[in-house]
Tab-separated table of C-alpha atoms and ligand atoms in Angstrom:
chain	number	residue	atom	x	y	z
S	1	UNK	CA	80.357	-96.416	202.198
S	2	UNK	CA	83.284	-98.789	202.829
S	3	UNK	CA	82.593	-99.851	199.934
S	4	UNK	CA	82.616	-96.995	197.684
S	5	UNK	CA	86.197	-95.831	199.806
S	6	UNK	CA	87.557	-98.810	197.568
S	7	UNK	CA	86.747	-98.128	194.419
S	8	UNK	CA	88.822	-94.742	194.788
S	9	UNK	CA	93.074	-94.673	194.818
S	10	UNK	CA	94.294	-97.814	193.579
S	11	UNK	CA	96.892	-97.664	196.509
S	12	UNK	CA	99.271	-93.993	196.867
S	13	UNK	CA	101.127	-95.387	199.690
S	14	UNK	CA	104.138	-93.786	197.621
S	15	UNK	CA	102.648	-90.250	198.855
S	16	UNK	CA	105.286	-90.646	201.791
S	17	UNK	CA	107.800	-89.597	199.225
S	18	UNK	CA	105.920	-86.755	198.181
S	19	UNK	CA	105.271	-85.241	201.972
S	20	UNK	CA	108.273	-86.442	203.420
S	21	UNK	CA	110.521	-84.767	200.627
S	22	UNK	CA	112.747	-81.800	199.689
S	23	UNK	CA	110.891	-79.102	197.517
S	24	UNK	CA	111.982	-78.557	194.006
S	25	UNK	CA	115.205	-76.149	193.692
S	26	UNK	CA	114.075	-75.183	190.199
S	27	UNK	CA	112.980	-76.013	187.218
S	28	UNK	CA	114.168	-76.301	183.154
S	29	UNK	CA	112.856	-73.496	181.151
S	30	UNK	CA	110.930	-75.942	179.194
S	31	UNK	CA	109.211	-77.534	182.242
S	32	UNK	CA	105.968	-78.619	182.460
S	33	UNK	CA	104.422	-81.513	181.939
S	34	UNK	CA	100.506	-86.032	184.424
S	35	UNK	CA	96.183	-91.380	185.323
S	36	UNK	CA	95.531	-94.517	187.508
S	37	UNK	CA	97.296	-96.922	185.702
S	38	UNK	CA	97.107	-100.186	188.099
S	39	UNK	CA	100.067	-100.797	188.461
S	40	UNK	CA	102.812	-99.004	186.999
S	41	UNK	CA	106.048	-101.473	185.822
S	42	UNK	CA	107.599	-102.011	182.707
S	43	UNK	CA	104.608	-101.994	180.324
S	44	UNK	CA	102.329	-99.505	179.343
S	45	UNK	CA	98.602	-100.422	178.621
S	46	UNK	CA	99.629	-104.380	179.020
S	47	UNK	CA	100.752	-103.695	182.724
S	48	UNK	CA	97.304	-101.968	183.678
S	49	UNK	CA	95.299	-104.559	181.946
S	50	UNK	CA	97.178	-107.323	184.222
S	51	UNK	CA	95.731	-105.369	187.044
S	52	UNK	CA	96.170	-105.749	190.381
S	53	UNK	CA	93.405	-108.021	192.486
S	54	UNK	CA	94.191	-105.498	195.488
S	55	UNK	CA	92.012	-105.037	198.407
S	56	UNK	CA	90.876	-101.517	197.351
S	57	UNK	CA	89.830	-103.158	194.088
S	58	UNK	CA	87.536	-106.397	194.696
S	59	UNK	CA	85.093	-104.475	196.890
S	60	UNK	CA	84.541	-101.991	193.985
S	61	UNK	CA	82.842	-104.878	191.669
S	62	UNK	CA	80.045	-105.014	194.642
S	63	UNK	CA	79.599	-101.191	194.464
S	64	UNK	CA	76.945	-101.522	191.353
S	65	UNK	CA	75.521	-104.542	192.446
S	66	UNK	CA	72.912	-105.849	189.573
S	67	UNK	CA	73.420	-102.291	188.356
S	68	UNK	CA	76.841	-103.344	187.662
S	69	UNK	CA	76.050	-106.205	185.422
S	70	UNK	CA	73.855	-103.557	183.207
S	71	UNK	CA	76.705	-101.405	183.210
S	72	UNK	CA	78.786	-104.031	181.754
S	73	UNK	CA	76.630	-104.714	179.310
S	74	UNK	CA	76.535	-101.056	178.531
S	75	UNK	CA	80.057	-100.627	178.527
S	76	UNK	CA	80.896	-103.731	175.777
S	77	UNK	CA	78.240	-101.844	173.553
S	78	UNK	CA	79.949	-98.255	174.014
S	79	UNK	CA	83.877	-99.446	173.857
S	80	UNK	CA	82.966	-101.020	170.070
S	81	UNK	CA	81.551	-97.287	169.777
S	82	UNK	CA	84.639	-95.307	171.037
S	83	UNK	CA	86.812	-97.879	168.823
S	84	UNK	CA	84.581	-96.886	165.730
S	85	UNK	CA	84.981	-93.377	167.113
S	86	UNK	CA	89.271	-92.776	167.293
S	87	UNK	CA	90.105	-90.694	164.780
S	88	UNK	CA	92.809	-91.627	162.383
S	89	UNK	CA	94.492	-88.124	163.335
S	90	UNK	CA	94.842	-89.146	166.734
S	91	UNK	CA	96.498	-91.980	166.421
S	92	UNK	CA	99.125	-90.504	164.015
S	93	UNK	CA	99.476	-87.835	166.250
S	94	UNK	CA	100.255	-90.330	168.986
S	95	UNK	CA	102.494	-92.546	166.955
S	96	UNK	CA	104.592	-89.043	166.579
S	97	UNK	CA	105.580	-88.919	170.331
S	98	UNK	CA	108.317	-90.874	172.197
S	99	UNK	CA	107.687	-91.071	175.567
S	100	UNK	CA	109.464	-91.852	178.768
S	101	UNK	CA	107.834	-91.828	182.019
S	102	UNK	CA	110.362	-91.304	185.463
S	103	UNK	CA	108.134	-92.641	188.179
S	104	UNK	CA	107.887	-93.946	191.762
S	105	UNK	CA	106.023	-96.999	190.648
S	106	UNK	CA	103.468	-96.492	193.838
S	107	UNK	CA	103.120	-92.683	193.826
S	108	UNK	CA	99.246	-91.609	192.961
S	109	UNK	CA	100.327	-88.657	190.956
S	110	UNK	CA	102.774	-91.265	188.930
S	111	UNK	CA	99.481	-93.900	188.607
S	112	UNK	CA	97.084	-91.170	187.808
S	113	UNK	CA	99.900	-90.431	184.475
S	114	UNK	CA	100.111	-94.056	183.452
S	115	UNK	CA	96.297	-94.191	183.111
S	116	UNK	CA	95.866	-91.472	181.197
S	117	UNK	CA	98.894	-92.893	178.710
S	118	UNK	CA	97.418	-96.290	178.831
S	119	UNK	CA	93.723	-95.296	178.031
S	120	UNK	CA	94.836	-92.971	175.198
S	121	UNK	CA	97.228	-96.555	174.438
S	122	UNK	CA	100.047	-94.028	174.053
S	123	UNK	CA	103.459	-95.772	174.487
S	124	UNK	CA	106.104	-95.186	176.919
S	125	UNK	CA	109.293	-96.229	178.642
S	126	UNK	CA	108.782	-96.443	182.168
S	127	UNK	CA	112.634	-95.339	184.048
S	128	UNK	CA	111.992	-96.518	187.834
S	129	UNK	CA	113.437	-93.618	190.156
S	130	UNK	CA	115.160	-94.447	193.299
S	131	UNK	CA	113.664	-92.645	196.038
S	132	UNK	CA	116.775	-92.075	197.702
S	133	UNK	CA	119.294	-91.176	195.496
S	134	UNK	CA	116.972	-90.110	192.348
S	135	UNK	CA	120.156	-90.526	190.259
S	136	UNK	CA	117.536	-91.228	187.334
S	137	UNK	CA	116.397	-87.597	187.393
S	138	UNK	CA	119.317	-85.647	187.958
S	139	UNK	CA	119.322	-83.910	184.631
S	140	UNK	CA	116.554	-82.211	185.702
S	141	UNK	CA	116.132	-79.195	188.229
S	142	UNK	CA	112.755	-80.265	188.876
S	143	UNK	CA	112.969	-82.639	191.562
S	144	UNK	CA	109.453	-84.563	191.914
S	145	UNK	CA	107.806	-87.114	190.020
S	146	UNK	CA	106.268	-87.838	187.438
S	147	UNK	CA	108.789	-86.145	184.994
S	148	UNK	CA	107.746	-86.949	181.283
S	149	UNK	CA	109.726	-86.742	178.407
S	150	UNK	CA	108.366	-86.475	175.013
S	151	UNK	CA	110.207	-86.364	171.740
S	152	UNK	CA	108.204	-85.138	168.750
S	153	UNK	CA	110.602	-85.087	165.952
S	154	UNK	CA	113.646	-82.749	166.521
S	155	UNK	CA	112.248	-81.287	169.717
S	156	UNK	CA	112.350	-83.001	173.313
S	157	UNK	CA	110.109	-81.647	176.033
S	158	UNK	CA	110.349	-81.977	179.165
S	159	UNK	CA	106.636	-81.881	181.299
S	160	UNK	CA	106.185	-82.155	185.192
S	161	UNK	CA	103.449	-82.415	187.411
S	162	UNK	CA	100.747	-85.157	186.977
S	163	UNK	CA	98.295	-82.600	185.912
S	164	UNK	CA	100.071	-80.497	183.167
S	165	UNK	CA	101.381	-83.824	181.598
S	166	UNK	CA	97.957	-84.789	181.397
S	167	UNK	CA	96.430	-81.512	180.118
S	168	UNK	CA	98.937	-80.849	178.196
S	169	UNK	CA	99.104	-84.484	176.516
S	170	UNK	CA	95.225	-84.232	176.657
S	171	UNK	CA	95.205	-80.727	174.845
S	172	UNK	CA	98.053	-82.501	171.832
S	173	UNK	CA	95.875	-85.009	171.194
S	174	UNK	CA	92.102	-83.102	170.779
S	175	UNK	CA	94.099	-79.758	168.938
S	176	UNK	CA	96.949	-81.707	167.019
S	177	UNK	CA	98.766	-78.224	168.101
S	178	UNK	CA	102.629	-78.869	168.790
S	179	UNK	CA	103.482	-80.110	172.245
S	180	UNK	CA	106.465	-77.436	172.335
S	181	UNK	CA	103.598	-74.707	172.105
S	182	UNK	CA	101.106	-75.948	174.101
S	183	UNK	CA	103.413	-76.084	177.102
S	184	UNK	CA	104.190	-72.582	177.361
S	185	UNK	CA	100.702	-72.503	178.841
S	186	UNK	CA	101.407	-74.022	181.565
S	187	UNK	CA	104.336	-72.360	183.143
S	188	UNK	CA	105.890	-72.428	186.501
S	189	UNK	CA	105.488	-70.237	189.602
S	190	UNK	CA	107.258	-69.969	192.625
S	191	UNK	CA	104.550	-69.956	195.391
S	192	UNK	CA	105.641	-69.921	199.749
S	193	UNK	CA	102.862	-72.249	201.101
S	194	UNK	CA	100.737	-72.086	204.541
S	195	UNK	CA	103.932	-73.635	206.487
S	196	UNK	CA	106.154	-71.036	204.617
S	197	UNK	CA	107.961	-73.006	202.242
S	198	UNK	CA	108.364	-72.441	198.616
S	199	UNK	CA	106.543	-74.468	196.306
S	200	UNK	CA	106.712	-74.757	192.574
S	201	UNK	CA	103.010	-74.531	190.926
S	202	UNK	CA	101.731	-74.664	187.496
S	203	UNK	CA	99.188	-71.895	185.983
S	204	UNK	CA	96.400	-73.815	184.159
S	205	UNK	CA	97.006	-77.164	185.272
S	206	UNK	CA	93.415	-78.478	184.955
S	207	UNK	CA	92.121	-76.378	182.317
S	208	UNK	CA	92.902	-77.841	178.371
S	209	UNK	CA	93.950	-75.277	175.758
S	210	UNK	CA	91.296	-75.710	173.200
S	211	UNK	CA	89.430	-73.424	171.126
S	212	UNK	CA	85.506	-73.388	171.320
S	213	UNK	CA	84.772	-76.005	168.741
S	214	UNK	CA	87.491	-78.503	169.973
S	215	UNK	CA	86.163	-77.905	173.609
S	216	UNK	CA	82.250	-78.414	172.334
S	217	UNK	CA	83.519	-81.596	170.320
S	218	UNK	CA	85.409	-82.307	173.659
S	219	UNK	CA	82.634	-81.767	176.354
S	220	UNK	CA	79.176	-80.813	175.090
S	221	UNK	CA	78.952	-78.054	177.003
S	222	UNK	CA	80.821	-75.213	179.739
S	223	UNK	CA	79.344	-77.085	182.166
S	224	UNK	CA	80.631	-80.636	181.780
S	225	UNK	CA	84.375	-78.733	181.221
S	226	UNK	CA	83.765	-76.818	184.538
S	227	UNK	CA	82.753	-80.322	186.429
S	228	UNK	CA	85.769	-82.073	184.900
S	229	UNK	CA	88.397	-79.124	186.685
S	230	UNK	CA	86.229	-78.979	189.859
S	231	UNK	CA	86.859	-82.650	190.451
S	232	UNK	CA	90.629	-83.228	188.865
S	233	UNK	CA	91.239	-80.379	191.221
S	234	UNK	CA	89.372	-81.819	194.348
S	235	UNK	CA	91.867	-84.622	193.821
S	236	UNK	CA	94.979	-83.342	194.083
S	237	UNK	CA	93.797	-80.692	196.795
S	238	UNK	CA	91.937	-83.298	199.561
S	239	UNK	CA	91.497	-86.562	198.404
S	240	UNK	CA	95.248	-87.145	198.253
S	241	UNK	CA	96.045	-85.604	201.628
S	242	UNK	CA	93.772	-88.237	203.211
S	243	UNK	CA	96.634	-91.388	201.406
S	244	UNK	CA	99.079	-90.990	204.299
S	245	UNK	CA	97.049	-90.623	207.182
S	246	UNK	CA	95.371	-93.445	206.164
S	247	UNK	CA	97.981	-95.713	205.564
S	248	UNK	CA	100.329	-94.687	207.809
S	249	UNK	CA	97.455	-95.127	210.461
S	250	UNK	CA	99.034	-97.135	212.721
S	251	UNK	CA	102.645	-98.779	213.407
S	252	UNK	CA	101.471	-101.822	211.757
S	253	UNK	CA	99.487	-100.358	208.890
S	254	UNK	CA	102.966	-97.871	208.345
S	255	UNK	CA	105.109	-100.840	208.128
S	256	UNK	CA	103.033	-102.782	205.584
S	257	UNK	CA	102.576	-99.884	203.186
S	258	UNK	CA	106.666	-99.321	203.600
S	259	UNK	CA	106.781	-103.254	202.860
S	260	UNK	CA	104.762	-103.060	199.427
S	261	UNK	CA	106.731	-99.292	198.664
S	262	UNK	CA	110.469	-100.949	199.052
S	263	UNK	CA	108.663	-104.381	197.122
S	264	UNK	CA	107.723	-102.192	194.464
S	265	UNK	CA	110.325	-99.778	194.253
S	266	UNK	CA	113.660	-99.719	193.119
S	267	UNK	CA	116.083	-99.854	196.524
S	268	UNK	CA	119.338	-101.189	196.982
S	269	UNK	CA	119.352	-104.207	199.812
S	270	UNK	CA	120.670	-101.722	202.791
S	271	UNK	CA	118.817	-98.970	201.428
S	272	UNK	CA	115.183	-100.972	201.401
S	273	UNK	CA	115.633	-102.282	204.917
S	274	UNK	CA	116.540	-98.647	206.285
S	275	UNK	CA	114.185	-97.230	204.325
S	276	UNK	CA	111.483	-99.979	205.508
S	277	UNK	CA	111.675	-98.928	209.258
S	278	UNK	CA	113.215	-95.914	208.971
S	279	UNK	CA	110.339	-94.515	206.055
S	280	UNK	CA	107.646	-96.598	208.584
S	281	UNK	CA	108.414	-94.764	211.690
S	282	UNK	CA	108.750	-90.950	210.247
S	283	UNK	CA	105.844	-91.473	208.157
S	284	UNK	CA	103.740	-93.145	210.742
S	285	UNK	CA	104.617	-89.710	212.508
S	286	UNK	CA	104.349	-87.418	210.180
S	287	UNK	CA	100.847	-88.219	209.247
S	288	UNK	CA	99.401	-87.369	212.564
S	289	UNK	CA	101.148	-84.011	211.977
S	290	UNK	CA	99.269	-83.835	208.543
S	291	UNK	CA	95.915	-85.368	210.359
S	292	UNK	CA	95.901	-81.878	212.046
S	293	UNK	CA	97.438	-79.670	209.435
S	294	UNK	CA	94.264	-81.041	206.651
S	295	UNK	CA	91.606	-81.089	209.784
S	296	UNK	CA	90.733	-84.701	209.705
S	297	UNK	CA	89.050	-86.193	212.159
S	298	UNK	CA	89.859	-88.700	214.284
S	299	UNK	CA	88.990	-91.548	212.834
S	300	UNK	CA	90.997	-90.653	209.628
S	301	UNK	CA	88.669	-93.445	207.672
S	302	UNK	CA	85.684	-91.341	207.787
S	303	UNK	CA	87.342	-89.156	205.993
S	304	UNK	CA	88.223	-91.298	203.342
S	305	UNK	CA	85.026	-92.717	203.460
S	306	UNK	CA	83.270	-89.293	202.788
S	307	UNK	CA	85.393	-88.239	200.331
S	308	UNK	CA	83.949	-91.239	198.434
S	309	UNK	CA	80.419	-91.215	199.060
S	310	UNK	CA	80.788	-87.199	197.807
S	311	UNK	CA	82.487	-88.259	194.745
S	312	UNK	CA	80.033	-91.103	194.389
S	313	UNK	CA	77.171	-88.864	194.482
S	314	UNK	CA	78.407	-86.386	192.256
S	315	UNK	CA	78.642	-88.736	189.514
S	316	UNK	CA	75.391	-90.097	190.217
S	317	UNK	CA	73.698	-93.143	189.715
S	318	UNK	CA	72.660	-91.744	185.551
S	319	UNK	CA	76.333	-92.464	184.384
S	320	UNK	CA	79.300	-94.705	185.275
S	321	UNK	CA	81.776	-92.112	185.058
S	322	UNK	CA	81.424	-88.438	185.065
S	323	UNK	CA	82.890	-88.043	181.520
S	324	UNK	CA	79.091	-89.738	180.792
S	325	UNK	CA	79.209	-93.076	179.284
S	326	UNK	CA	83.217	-92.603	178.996
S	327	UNK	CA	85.981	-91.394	181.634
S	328	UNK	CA	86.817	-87.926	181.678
S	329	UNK	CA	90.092	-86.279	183.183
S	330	UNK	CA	88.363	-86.262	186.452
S	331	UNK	CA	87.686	-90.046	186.684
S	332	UNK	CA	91.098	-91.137	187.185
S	333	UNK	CA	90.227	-91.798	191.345
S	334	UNK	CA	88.188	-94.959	190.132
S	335	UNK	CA	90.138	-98.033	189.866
S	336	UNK	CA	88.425	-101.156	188.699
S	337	UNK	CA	86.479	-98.886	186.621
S	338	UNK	CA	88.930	-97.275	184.768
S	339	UNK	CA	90.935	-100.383	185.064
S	340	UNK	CA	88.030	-101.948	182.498
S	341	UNK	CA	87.679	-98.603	180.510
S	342	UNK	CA	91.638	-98.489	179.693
S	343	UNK	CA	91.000	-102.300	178.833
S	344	UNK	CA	88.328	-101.689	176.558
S	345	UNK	CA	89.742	-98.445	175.136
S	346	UNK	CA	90.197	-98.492	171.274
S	347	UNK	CA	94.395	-99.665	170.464
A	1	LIG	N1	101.964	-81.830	192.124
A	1	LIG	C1	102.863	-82.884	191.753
A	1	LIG	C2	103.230	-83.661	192.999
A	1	LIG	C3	104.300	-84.705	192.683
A	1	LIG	C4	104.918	-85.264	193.946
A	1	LIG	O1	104.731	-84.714	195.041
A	1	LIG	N2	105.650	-86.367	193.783
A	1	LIG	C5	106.362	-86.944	194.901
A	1	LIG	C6	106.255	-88.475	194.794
A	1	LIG	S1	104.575	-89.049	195.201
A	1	LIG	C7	107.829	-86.586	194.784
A	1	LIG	O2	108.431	-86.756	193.772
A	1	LIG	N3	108.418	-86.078	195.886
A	1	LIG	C8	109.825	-85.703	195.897
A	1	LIG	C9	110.767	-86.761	196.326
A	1	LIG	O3	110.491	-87.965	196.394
A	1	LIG	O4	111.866	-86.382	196.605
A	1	LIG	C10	102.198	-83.773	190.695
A	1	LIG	O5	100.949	-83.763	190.595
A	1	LIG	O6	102.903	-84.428	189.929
């Protein structure tokens, strides 16, 4: 059980900036736009194939067990296949885009981008927000992160949200449609949450914009499509909300995660040390408010610990990811796994 806890977010201690922050004031007209790329610096695919030998990682590789060493096996065998497999129009359409990636280098939604980029080996610039000051980001109205960019030619978009980037980028790549179009389907909406506050959501998010022979090329079946949004959505709904409470736990536990966050992100000297045991305090805080608001129980790791036996089961012991013998959108929660897909994925 611990186990299988492990082999799910690489790390999202970065989710204090997400609940302890301002909501959006607005956002471009041409807004929309989201993997779990290990790590997240300078480099694209090269960074995520470095890895990162972190706790929540090693105990993954005793998950399988013997089973494991088949799977590896399996897996050498299948990524000559999905090399033999890339279509030559994919990767022209993917040399066509210019990317650049604003990130919090340890926020999940940021990680869960980067995978996706570095599996498809699509390029990009990484710019390293400052949490504080997010001078990085000011020419846009849309104030969280990820914010992609993507130049195509003439025309610069501008995507947000982990989970349009990614079905939008997703839906570019399978339907060669331009990225300009396929963004208008996933507009904005101004939403007041359960604690009254407005919130900016995106229609669509999880569904790709393909027609019926792209989406049977793409998944086989309704069923497997259906799967994919159940779980991509599960995600961002509950398995994120359990990161803080988690590792915000306890005074100690707060102040190491605030330790790797200001290690890893880009603070000024005075800002890192405030921010350190200033972040460490409120957030330690904060997520006992959000242990009550999401109903967890006391023990805040059995939570975390059933949110990855579920996902566990529902991929089953038949497949290593529940894309089949590949990921699908929904596998980005696995870390060494998808750390050794985006490894093995055809360049
Ligand atoms: N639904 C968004 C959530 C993004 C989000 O909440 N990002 C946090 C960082 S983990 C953020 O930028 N918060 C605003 C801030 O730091 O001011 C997504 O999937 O991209």
């Amino acid at each position: 059980m611990a186990q299988a806890a492990r082999a799910l977010w690489p790390v999202g201690h970065a989710l204090a900036w997400r609940l302890g922050s301002r909501l959006p004031s607005g956002l471009p007209a041409q807004s929309r736009v989201g993997f779990a790329g290990a790590a997240g610096g300078p480099g694209p695919a090269a960074t995520a194939r470095k890895g990162s030998p972190r706790l929540l990682g090693a105990a993954a590789l005793a998950l399988g067990g013997v089973l494991g060493l088949y799977h590896t096996a399996r897996w050498h065998l299948r990524a000559q296949d999905l090399r033999a497999q890339r279509s030559a129009a994919q990767l022209s359409l993917s040399s066509r885009l210019q990317l650049t990636l604003y990130q919090y280098k340890t926020c999940p939604f940021c990680s869960k981008v980067r995978a996706f980029l570095d599996f498809h080996a699509l390029p990009y610039q990484v710019v390293e927000v400052n949490p504080v000051r997010r001078a990085e980001i000011k020419f846009s109205s849309y104030r969280k992160v990820p914010i992609l960019l993507a130049q195509e030619g003439e025309s610069l978009q501008q995507l947000n949200d982990s989970s349009v980037i990614i079905s939008a980028l997703k839906t570019y790549l399978v339907s060669g449609q331009p990225l300009e179009h396929i963004i208008t389907y996933y507009p904005p909406m101004k939403a007041v949450n359960d604690q009254g506050k407005e919130v900016t959501e995106f229609c669509n998010k999880y569904w790709l914009m393909l027609d019926e022979k792209e989406a049977q090329r793409m998944y086989g079946g309704k069923e497997a499509r259906t799967e994919e949004m159940k779980w991509r959505q599960w995600a961002d709904d509950w398995l994120v909300h359990l990161i803080s409470p988690n590792v915000y736990r306890t005074p100690a536990e707060a102040l190491a995660s605030f330790d790797y966050i200001v290690r890893e992100g880009k603070f000024g000297a005075l800002e890192g040390a405030v921010a350190k045991y200033m972040g460490a305090a409120a957030m330690y805080l904060i997520s006992k408010r959000l242990k009550s608001r999401h109903h967890l129980q006391d023990d805040v790791r059995e939570d975390l610990y059933e949110a990855a036996d579920k996902w566990v089961a529902a991929v089953g012991k038949d497949r290593p990811f529940m894309g089949g013998e590949k990921p699908n959108l929904a596998d980005l929660p696995w870390y060494l796994r998808m750390e050794k897909a985006i490894a093995e994925a055809p360049q």
